[in-house]
Coordinates of C-alpha atoms and ligand atoms in Angstrom, one line a residue:
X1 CA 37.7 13.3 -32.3
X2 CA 37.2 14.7 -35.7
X3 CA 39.6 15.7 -38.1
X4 CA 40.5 19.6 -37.4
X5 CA 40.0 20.9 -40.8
X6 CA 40.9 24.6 -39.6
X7 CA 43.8 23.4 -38.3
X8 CA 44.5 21.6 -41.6
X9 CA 44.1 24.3 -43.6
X10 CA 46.5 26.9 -41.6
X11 CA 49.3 24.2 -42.1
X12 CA 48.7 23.5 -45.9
X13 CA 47.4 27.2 -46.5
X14 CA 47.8 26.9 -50.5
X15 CA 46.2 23.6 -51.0
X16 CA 42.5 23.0 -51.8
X17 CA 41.1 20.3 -49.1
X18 CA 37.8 19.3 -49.7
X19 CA 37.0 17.5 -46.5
X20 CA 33.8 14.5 -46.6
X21 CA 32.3 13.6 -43.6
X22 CA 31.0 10.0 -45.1
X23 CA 31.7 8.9 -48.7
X24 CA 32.4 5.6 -50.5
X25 CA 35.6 6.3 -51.3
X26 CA 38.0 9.5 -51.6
X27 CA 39.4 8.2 -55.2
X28 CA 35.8 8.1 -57.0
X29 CA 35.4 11.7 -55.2
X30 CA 38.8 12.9 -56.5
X31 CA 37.9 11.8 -59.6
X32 CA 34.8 13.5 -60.1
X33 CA 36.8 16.4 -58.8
X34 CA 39.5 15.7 -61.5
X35 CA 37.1 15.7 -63.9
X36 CA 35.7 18.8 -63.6
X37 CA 38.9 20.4 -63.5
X38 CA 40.3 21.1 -59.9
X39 CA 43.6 22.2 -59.3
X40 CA 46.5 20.5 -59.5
X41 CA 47.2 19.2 -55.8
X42 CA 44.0 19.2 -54.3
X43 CA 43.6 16.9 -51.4
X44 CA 40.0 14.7 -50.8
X45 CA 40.1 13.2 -47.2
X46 CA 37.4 11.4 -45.3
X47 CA 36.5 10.7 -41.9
X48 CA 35.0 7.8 -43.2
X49 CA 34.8 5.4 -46.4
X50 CA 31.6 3.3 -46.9
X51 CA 33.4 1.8 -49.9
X52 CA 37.0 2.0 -49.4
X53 CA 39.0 0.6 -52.5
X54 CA 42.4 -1.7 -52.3
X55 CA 44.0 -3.0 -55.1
X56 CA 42.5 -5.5 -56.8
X57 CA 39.3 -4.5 -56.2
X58 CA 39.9 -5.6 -52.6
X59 CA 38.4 -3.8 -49.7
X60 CA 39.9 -1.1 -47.6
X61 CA 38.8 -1.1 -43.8
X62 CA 37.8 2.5 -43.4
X63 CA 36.8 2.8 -39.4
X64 CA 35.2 5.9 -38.8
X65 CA 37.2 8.5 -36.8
X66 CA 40.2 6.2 -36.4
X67 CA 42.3 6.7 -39.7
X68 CA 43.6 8.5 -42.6
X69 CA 41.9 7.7 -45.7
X70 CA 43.1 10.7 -48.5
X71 CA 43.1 11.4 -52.3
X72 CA 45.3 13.4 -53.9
X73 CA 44.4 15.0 -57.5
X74 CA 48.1 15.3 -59.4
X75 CA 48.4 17.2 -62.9
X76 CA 52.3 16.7 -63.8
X77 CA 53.8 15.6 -67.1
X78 CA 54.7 12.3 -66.3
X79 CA 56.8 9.8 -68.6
X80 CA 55.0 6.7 -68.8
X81 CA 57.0 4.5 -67.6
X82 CA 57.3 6.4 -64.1
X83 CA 54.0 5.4 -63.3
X84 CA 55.3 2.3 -61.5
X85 CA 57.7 4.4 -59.6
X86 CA 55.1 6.9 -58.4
X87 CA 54.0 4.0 -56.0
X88 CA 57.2 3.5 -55.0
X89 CA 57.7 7.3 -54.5
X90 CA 54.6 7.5 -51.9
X91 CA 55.4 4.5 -50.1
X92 CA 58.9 5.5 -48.6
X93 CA 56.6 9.5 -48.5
X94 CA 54.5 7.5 -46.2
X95 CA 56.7 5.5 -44.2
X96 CA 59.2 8.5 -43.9
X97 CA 55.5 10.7 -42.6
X98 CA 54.8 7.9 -40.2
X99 CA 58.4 7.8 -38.9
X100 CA 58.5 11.4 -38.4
X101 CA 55.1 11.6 -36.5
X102 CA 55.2 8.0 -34.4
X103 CA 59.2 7.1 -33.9
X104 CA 58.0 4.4 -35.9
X105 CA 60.5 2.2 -38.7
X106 CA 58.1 0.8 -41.2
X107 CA 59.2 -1.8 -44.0
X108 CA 57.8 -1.6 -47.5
X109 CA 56.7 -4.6 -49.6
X110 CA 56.8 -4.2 -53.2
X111 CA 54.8 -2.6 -54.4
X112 CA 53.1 -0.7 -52.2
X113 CA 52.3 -2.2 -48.9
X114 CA 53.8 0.0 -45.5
X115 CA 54.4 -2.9 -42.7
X116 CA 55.4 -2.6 -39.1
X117 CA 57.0 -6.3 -38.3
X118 CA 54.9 -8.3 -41.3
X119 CA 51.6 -6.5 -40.8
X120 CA 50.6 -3.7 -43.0
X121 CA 49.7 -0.1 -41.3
X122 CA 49.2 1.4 -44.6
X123 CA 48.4 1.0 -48.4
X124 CA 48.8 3.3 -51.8
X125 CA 46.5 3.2 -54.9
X126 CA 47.6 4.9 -57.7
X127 CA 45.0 5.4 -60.8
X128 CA 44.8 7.6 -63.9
X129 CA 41.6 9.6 -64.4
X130 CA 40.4 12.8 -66.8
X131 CA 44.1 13.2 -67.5
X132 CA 45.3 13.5 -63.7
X133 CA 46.9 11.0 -61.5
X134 CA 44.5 10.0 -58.8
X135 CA 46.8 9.1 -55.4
X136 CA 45.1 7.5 -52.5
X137 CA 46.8 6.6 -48.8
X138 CA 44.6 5.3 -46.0
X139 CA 46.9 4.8 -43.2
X140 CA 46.2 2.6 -40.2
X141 CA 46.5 5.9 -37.3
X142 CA 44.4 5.1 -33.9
X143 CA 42.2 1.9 -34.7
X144 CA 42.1 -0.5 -31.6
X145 CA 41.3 -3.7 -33.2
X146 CA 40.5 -5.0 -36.8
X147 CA 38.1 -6.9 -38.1
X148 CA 38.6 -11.4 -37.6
X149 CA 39.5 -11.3 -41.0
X150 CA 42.3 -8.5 -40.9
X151 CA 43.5 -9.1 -37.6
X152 CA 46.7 -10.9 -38.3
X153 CA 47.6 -8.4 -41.2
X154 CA 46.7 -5.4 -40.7
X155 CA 47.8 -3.2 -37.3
X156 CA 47.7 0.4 -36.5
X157 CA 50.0 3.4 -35.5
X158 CA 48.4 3.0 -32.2
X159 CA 48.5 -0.5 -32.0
X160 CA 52.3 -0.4 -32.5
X161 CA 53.2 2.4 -30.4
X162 CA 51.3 2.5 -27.8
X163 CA 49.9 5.8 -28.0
X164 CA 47.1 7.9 -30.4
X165 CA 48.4 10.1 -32.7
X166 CA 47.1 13.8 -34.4
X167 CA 45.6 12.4 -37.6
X168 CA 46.3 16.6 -38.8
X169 CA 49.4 16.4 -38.3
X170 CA 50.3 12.9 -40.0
X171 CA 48.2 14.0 -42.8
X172 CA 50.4 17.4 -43.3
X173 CA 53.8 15.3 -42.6
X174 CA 52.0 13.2 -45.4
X175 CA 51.7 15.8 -47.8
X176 CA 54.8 17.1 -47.8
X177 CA 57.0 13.8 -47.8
X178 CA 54.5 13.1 -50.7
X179 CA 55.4 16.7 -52.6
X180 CA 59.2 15.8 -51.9
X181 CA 59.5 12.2 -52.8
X182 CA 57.7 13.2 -56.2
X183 CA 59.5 16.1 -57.0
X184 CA 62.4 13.8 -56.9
X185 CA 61.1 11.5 -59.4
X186 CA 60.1 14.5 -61.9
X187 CA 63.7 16.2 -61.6
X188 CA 65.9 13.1 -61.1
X189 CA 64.1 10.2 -62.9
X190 CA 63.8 7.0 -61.1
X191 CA 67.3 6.1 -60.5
X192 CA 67.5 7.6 -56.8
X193 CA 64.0 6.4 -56.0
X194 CA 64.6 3.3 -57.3
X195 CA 68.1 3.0 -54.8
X196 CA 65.8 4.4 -51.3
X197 CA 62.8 1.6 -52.0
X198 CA 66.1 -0.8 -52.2
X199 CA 67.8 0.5 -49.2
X200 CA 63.9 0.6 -47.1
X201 CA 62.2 -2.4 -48.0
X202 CA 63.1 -5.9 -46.5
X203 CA 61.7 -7.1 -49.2
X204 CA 63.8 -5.7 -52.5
X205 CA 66.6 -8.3 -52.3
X206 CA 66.7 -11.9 -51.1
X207 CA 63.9 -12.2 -49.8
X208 CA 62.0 -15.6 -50.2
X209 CA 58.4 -14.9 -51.6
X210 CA 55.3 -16.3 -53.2
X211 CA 53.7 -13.6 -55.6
X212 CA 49.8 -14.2 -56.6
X213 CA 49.1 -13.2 -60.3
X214 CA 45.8 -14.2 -61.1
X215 CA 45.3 -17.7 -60.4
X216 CA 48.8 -18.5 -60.3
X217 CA 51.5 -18.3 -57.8
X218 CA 55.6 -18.3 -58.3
X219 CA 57.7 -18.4 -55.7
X220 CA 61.4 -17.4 -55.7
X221 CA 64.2 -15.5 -53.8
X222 CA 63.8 -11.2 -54.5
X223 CA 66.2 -10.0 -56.8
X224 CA 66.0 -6.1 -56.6
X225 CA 64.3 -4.1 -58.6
X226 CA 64.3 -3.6 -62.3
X227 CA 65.0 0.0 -64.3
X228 CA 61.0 0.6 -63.9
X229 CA 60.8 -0.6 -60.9
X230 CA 59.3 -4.0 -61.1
X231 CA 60.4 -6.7 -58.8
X232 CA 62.7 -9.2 -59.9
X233 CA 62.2 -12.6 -58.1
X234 CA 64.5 -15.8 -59.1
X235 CA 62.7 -18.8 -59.3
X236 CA 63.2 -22.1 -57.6
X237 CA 64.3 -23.7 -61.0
X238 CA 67.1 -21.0 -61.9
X239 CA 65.0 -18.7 -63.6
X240 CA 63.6 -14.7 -63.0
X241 CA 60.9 -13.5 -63.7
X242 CA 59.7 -9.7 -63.7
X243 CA 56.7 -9.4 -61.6
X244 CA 54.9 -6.1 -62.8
X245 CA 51.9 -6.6 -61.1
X246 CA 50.4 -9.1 -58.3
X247 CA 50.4 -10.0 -54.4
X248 CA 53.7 -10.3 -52.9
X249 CA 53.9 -12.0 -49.3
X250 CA 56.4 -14.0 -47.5
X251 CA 57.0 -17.7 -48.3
Ligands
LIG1 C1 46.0 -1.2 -50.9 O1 47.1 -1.4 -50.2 O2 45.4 -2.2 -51.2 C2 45.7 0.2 -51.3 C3 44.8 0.8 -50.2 C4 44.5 2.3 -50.5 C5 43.5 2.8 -49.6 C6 43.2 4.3 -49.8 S1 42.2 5.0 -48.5 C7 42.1 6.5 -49.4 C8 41.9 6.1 -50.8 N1 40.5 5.8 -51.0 C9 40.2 4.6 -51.3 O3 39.1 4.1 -51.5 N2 41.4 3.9 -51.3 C10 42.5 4.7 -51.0

């Protein structure tokens, strides 16, 4: 079923949705938006992405119909260093969204992977464009099967629960998690952020990991998370190292 857009819009009545039936992906149209000036806030979803972007220029499976795929245009003064944490921030907004809609307890791997068990329902990119923070979420809702090649990482709401579930009203539970998880990090800094990822994610503290960077690997046991909120991992000869960027996944 398509996404009820007039439903969408009663519930979010003072946000600007620009709603795409087929694009490549919501964070090149948010950024075009962006650039010509749109409001602070305003929300680019699809029903489905031709050219769906993960991090590191990876892929994002965009089925048509079957998930939430969603940019968000953000003008706030942010200090620089938050920018890590705003990752954080929309990772426990989406796994608190998805808890509240499915009865479902996600996990969270640093940085920004939602799990259910070890497979990932939903991912977070986070870029900087025309002088706005471009947010994207594509969340795993009703899909029935994955491709070969995603089928032992990546599951869906459905898939997990049993049951479909209102894309609409994931999406608004979605928006305002979002709003509150990053109204946190303006007003409080990063401190209590930093203190939920630790008390959500499985993977924060003592977990053993290998971390791709590159073309290297390290592996290590997690050591929490840093003032920024980059992972510590200690390493198999004594030593931590502060991963700031890379692919974390269980050893
Ligand atoms: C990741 O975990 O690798 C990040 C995935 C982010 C996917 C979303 S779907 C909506 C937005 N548009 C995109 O092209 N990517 C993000």
């Amino acid at each position: 079923m398509p996404l009820d857009l007039d439903l969408l819009r009663a519930r979010l009545p003072r946000r600007q949705i620009v709603w795409r039936d087929r694009v490549g992906s919501t964070m090149t149209e948010a950024s075009g938006l962006a650039a010509r000036g749109c409001a602070s806030g305003t929300l680019v979803a699809a029903e489905e992405q031709t050219a769906g972007q993960g991090r590191h220029g990876r892929p994002w499976h965009s089925e048509r119909g079957a998930g939430l795929y969603v940019s968000q245009v953000l003008r706030f003064a942010l200090r620089p260093d938050d920018l890590p944490a705003v990752t954080l921030a929309l990772g426990l907004a989406a796994a608190e969204a998805i808890a509240r809609i499915s009865g479902l307890a996600c996990d969270l791997r640093w940085p920004n992977d939602v799990l259910i068990g070890e497979k990932k329902c939903a991912g977070i990119l986070v870029t900087q464009s025309a002088e706005a923070l471009i947010t994207g979420i594509g969340i795993n809702v009703n899909q029935t099967a994955f491709p070969v090649e995603l089928a032992d990482l990546a599951t869906s709401l459905r898939l997990a629960a049993g049951r479909t579930h209102s894309r609409e009203e994931l999406l608004v539970a979605l928006v305002e998690s979002s709003e509150r998880h990053l109204q946190l990090l303006a007003e409080n800094g990063r401190q209590p952020l930093l203190e939920m990822f630790h008390g959500a994610s499985s993977y924060a503290r003592g977990k053993r990991v290998v971390v791709e960077q590159g073309g290297a690997s390290l592996r290590g046991v997690t050591d929490g998370l840093d003032a920024s909120g980059f992972l510590v991992v200690r390493l198999e000869d004594g030593g931590r190292s502060t991963v700031r960027s890379g692919g974390v996944r269980p050893a």
